[in-house]
Amino acid sequence: MILRYPLTICAAVLAVGAWGEASVPPDGREIAERMDKADTSVDGERLATMLIERRGQRLVRELSMRVKKFGDDERTLIRFIEPADVRDTQYLSWTYDAIDQDDDMWVFFPTENLVRRISGGGKKGSFMRSDFANEDIEQRAVDDDEHTFVEETTLEGRPVYVIESRPIPAKAKDSSYAKRRIWVDAERWLPLRIEYYDRRDRLLKILSQGGIEEIDGIWTATKLIMETPRRDSRTLMQYADIRYDIGLPDSAFEQTALRR
């Protein structure tokens, strides 16, 4: 699941607090690490409404999402609730921190009672006809990319750091993106905007994250919009009933659980 975002006086003060010296620019990797650690929970779940709008047509899907950390690794389970034609379709992803280990993803289709593994180029495909790709719903490890600091600026009144993240050679082959440009909230360490570029440096998609709330002590984006300008298409993801550290069992994230 995907997925995840001129220098003002306020930004300068934040820079001093976070990095110690305002004259020393923050390092791209350090920013990526702070963003990766912003969610301090062990596990969590939420409900989501996904609204797909494309060329005047609308498609609505309801789903639930569960996440659990296994040390430095992470597992995500997504189950579709409505409409009836996709009910109980499930996606399970295992993402690994080790750069020499490929992430795993499976999808379960209840009408066929079949579990299929998604690998390689399949992760570039659309996630249930939305503007999100299958690779967008996976958690990326910090070491999957090389991170470069671009600038300090503001976005919608918030001080932000802008970084560019490019997949390392070992991870580039399975991604549609040559780079991502990320606007990171300099106080909450959440990505507020992400631009995705192809190998010709053309803008493919734009992700905007908003509705920021502090839930169980964790700053959380409750509203995501992924836009694909070339296709005149966008997908809204609205989260509700978000809960953290609820004690989800390890067994809920096994392949065998997909058929239950």
PDB file of N, CA, C and O in Angstrom, residues 153-190:
ATOM      1  N   THR A 153      12.102  25.112   2.536  1.00  0.00           N
ATOM      2  CA  THR A 153      11.114  26.056   2.028  1.00  0.00           C
ATOM      3  C   THR A 153       9.848  25.917   2.868  1.00  0.00           C
ATOM      4  O   THR A 153       9.896  25.414   3.998  1.00  0.00           O
ATOM      5  N   THR A 154       8.724  26.371   2.384  1.00  0.00           N
ATOM      6  CA  THR A 154       7.443  26.192   3.062  1.00  0.00           C
ATOM      7  C   THR A 154       6.444  25.602   2.079  1.00  0.00           C
ATOM      8  O   THR A 154       6.549  25.796   0.865  1.00  0.00           O
ATOM      9  N   LEU A 155       5.472  24.892   2.620  1.00  0.00           N
ATOM     10  CA  LEU A 155       4.390  24.325   1.823  1.00  0.00           C
ATOM     11  C   LEU A 155       3.100  24.470   2.617  1.00  0.00           C
ATOM     12  O   LEU A 155       2.983  23.926   3.718  1.00  0.00           O
ATOM     13  N   GLU A 156       2.176  25.245   2.068  1.00  0.00           N
ATOM     14  CA  GLU A 156       0.896  25.493   2.729  1.00  0.00           C
ATOM     15  C   GLU A 156       1.100  25.953   4.172  1.00  0.00           C
ATOM     16  O   GLU A 156       0.421  25.498   5.100  1.00  0.00           O
ATOM     17  N   GLY A 157       2.071  26.849   4.343  1.00  0.00           N
ATOM     18  CA  GLY A 157       2.318  27.444   5.650  1.00  0.00           C
ATOM     19  C   GLY A 157       3.165  26.615   6.597  1.00  0.00           C
ATOM     20  O   GLY A 157       3.459  27.066   7.705  1.00  0.00           O
ATOM     21  N   ARG A 158       3.579  25.422   6.164  1.00  0.00           N
ATOM     22  CA  ARG A 158       4.409  24.567   7.009  1.00  0.00           C
ATOM     23  C   ARG A 158       5.856  24.610   6.534  1.00  0.00           C
ATOM     24  O   ARG A 158       6.121  24.562   5.325  1.00  0.00           O
ATOM     25  N   PRO A 159       6.837  24.714   7.465  1.00  0.00           N
ATOM     26  CA  PRO A 159       8.239  24.622   7.057  1.00  0.00           C
ATOM     27  C   PRO A 159       8.546  23.192   6.631  1.00  0.00           C
ATOM     28  O   PRO A 159       8.155  22.230   7.307  1.00  0.00           O
ATOM     29  N   VAL A 160       9.231  23.042   5.508  1.00  0.00           N
ATOM     30  CA  VAL A 160       9.513  21.707   4.987  1.00  0.00           C
ATOM     31  C   VAL A 160      10.948  21.609   4.491  1.00  0.00           C
ATOM     32  O   VAL A 160      11.580  22.603   4.123  1.00  0.00           O
ATOM     33  N   TYR A 161      11.452  20.371   4.498  1.00  0.00           N
ATOM     34  CA  TYR A 161      12.684  20.016   3.822  1.00  0.00           C
ATOM     35  C   TYR A 161      12.299  19.270   2.547  1.00  0.00           C
ATOM     36  O   TYR A 161      11.431  18.398   2.573  1.00  0.00           O
ATOM     37  N   VAL A 162      12.959  19.600   1.459  1.00  0.00           N
ATOM     38  CA  VAL A 162      12.720  18.902   0.193  1.00  0.00           C
ATOM     39  C   VAL A 162      13.922  18.004  -0.083  1.00  0.00           C
ATOM     40  O   VAL A 162      15.069  18.457  -0.040  1.00  0.00           O
ATOM     41  N   ILE A 163      13.648  16.725  -0.337  1.00  0.00           N
ATOM     42  CA  ILE A 163      14.716  15.784  -0.690  1.00  0.00           C
ATOM     43  C   ILE A 163      14.344  15.061  -1.976  1.00  0.00           C
ATOM     44  O   ILE A 163      13.165  15.002  -2.353  1.00  0.00           O
ATOM     45  N   GLU A 164      15.348  14.533  -2.656  1.00  0.00           N
ATOM     46  CA  GLU A 164      15.134  13.655  -3.806  1.00  0.00           C
ATOM     47  C   GLU A 164      15.639  12.264  -3.461  1.00  0.00           C
ATOM     48  O   GLU A 164      16.750  12.110  -2.944  1.00  0.00           O
ATOM     49  N   SER A 165      14.812  11.275  -3.729  1.00  0.00           N
ATOM     50  CA  SER A 165      15.157   9.889  -3.424  1.00  0.00           C
ATOM     51  C   SER A 165      15.167   9.088  -4.722  1.00  0.00           C
ATOM     52  O   SER A 165      14.163   9.044  -5.429  1.00  0.00           O
ATOM     53  N   ARG A 166      16.308   8.474  -5.021  1.00  0.00           N
ATOM     54  CA  ARG A 166      16.466   7.667  -6.232  1.00  0.00           C
ATOM     55  C   ARG A 166      16.764   6.222  -5.841  1.00  0.00           C
ATOM     56  O   ARG A 166      17.614   5.985  -4.977  1.00  0.00           O
ATOM     57  N   PRO A 167      16.081   5.244  -6.455  1.00  0.00           N
ATOM     58  CA  PRO A 167      16.330   3.843  -6.104  1.00  0.00           C
ATOM     59  C   PRO A 167      17.783   3.459  -6.351  1.00  0.00           C
ATOM     60  O   PRO A 167      18.396   3.886  -7.334  1.00  0.00           O
ATOM     61  N   ILE A 168      18.346   2.675  -5.432  1.00  0.00           N
ATOM     62  CA  ILE A 168      19.678   2.132  -5.683  1.00  0.00           C
ATOM     63  C   ILE A 168      19.579   1.157  -6.859  1.00  0.00           C
ATOM     64  O   ILE A 168      18.491   0.657  -7.174  1.00  0.00           O
ATOM     65  N   PRO A 169      20.673   0.873  -7.559  1.00  0.00           N
ATOM     66  CA  PRO A 169      20.612   0.009  -8.751  1.00  0.00           C
ATOM     67  C   PRO A 169      19.894  -1.313  -8.520  1.00  0.00           C
ATOM     68  O   PRO A 169      19.136  -1.776  -9.382  1.00  0.00           O
ATOM     69  N   ALA A 170      20.099  -1.932  -7.365  1.00  0.00           N
ATOM     70  CA  ALA A 170      19.487  -3.240  -7.096  1.00  0.00           C
ATOM     71  C   ALA A 170      17.972  -3.162  -6.984  1.00  0.00           C
ATOM     72  O   ALA A 170      17.281  -4.168  -7.168  1.00  0.00           O
ATOM     73  N   LYS A 171      17.426  -1.972  -6.692  1.00  0.00           N
ATOM     74  CA  LYS A 171      15.986  -1.815  -6.522  1.00  0.00           C
ATOM     75  C   LYS A 171      15.320  -1.115  -7.706  1.00  0.00           C
ATOM     76  O   LYS A 171      14.092  -1.074  -7.792  1.00  0.00           O
ATOM     77  N   ALA A 172      16.105  -0.569  -8.620  1.00  0.00           N
ATOM     78  CA  ALA A 172      15.557   0.256  -9.695  1.00  0.00           C
ATOM     79  C   ALA A 172      14.751  -0.544 -10.704  1.00  0.00           C
ATOM     80  O   ALA A 172      13.778  -0.035 -11.289  1.00  0.00           O
ATOM     81  N   LYS A 173      15.125  -1.793 -10.932  1.00  0.00           N
ATOM     82  CA  LYS A 173      14.499  -2.558 -12.022  1.00  0.00           C
ATOM     83  C   LYS A 173      13.014  -2.828 -11.795  1.00  0.00           C
ATOM     84  O   LYS A 173      12.253  -2.993 -12.759  1.00  0.00           O
ATOM     85  N   ASP A 174      12.585  -2.887 -10.543  1.00  0.00           N
ATOM     86  CA  ASP A 174      11.207  -3.228 -10.234  1.00  0.00           C
ATOM     87  C   ASP A 174      10.329  -2.013  -9.957  1.00  0.00           C
ATOM     88  O   ASP A 174       9.196  -2.148  -9.492  1.00  0.00           O
ATOM     89  N   SER A 175      10.851  -0.817 -10.245  1.00  0.00           N
ATOM     90  CA  SER A 175      10.103   0.407  -9.965  1.00  0.00           C
ATOM     91  C   SER A 175       9.836   1.195 -11.235  1.00  0.00           C
ATOM     92  O   SER A 175      10.659   1.228 -12.160  1.00  0.00           O
ATOM     93  N   SER A 176       8.681   1.844 -11.276  1.00  0.00           N
ATOM     94  CA  SER A 176       8.348   2.732 -12.394  1.00  0.00           C
ATOM     95  C   SER A 176       9.002   4.095 -12.251  1.00  0.00           C
ATOM     96  O   SER A 176       8.978   4.893 -13.186  1.00  0.00           O
ATOM     97  N   TYR A 177       9.598   4.356 -11.085  1.00  0.00           N
ATOM     98  CA  TYR A 177      10.067   5.697 -10.781  1.00  0.00           C
ATOM     99  C   TYR A 177      11.589   5.789 -10.788  1.00  0.00           C
ATOM    100  O   TYR A 177      12.275   4.994 -10.161  1.00  0.00           O
ATOM    101  N   ALA A 178      12.098   6.784 -11.495  1.00  0.00           N
ATOM    102  CA  ALA A 178      13.528   7.059 -11.476  1.00  0.00           C
ATOM    103  C   ALA A 178      13.892   7.899 -10.262  1.00  0.00           C
ATOM    104  O   ALA A 178      15.024   7.847  -9.767  1.00  0.00           O
ATOM    105  N   LYS A 179      12.926   8.685  -9.784  1.00  0.00           N
ATOM    106  CA  LYS A 179      13.163   9.469  -8.572  1.00  0.00           C
ATOM    107  C   LYS A 179      11.833   9.918  -7.989  1.00  0.00           C
ATOM    108  O   LYS A 179      10.802   9.948  -8.679  1.00  0.00           O
ATOM    109  N   ARG A 180      11.876  10.246  -6.709  1.00  0.00           N
ATOM    110  CA  ARG A 180      10.751  10.869  -6.024  1.00  0.00           C
ATOM    111  C   ARG A 180      11.259  12.145  -5.362  1.00  0.00           C
ATOM    112  O   ARG A 180      12.310  12.134  -4.721  1.00  0.00           O
ATOM    113  N   ARG A 181      10.543  13.217  -5.525  1.00  0.00           N
ATOM    114  CA  ARG A 181      10.863  14.468  -4.830  1.00  0.00           C
ATOM    115  C   ARG A 181       9.853  14.616  -3.696  1.00  0.00           C
ATOM    116  O   ARG A 181       8.646  14.607  -3.945  1.00  0.00           O
ATOM    117  N   ILE A 182      10.368  14.754  -2.461  1.00  0.00           N
ATOM    118  CA  ILE A 182       9.520  14.653  -1.279  1.00  0.00           C
ATOM    119  C   ILE A 182       9.620  15.925  -0.443  1.00  0.00           C
ATOM    120  O   ILE A 182      10.724  16.375  -0.116  1.00  0.00           O
ATOM    121  N   TRP A 183       8.462  16.477  -0.098  1.00  0.00           N
ATOM    122  CA  TRP A 183       8.378  17.634   0.793  1.00  0.00           C
ATOM    123  C   TRP A 183       8.053  17.103   2.186  1.00  0.00           C
ATOM    124  O   TRP A 183       6.957  16.594   2.431  1.00  0.00           O
ATOM    125  N   VAL A 184       9.002  17.208   3.127  1.00  0.00           N
ATOM    126  CA  VAL A 184       8.876  16.610   4.453  1.00  0.00           C
ATOM    127  C   VAL A 184       8.637  17.696   5.490  1.00  0.00           C
ATOM    128  O   VAL A 184       9.426  18.638   5.602  1.00  0.00           O
ATOM    129  N   ASP A 185       7.568  17.573   6.255  1.00  0.00           N
ATOM    130  CA  ASP A 185       7.277  18.516   7.327  1.00  0.00           C
ATOM    131  C   ASP A 185       8.465  18.550   8.300  1.00  0.00           C
ATOM    132  O   ASP A 185       8.850  17.516   8.855  1.00  0.00           O
ATOM    133  N   ALA A 186       9.042  19.723   8.513  1.00  0.00           N
ATOM    134  CA  ALA A 186      10.271  19.853   9.294  1.00  0.00           C
ATOM    135  C   ALA A 186      10.052  19.696  10.792  1.00  0.00           C
ATOM    136  O   ALA A 186      11.015  19.603  11.552  1.00  0.00           O
ATOM    137  N   GLU A 187       8.799  19.632  11.229  1.00  0.00           N
ATOM    138  CA  GLU A 187       8.497  19.461  12.655  1.00  0.00           C
ATOM    139  C   GLU A 187       7.900  18.087  12.937  1.00  0.00           C
ATOM    140  O   GLU A 187       8.270  17.419  13.897  1.00  0.00           O
ATOM    141  N   ARG A 188       6.997  17.644  12.074  1.00  0.00           N
ATOM    142  CA  ARG A 188       6.289  16.383  12.308  1.00  0.00           C
ATOM    143  C   ARG A 188       6.908  15.214  11.541  1.00  0.00           C
ATOM    144  O   ARG A 188       6.555  14.067  11.773  1.00  0.00           O
ATOM    145  N   TRP A 189       7.778  15.495  10.594  1.00  0.00           N
ATOM    146  CA  TRP A 189       8.498  14.480   9.822  1.00  0.00           C
ATOM    147  C   TRP A 189       7.574  13.593   8.988  1.00  0.00           C
ATOM    148  O   TRP A 189       7.858  12.417   8.764  1.00  0.00           O
ATOM    149  N   LEU A 190       6.476  14.182   8.514  1.00  0.00           N
ATOM    150  CA  LEU A 190       5.580  13.493   7.598  1.00  0.00           C
ATOM    151  C   LEU A 190       5.775  14.028   6.189  1.00  0.00           C
ATOM    152  O   LEU A 190       5.973  15.230   5.999  1.00  0.00           O
TER     153      LEU A 190
END
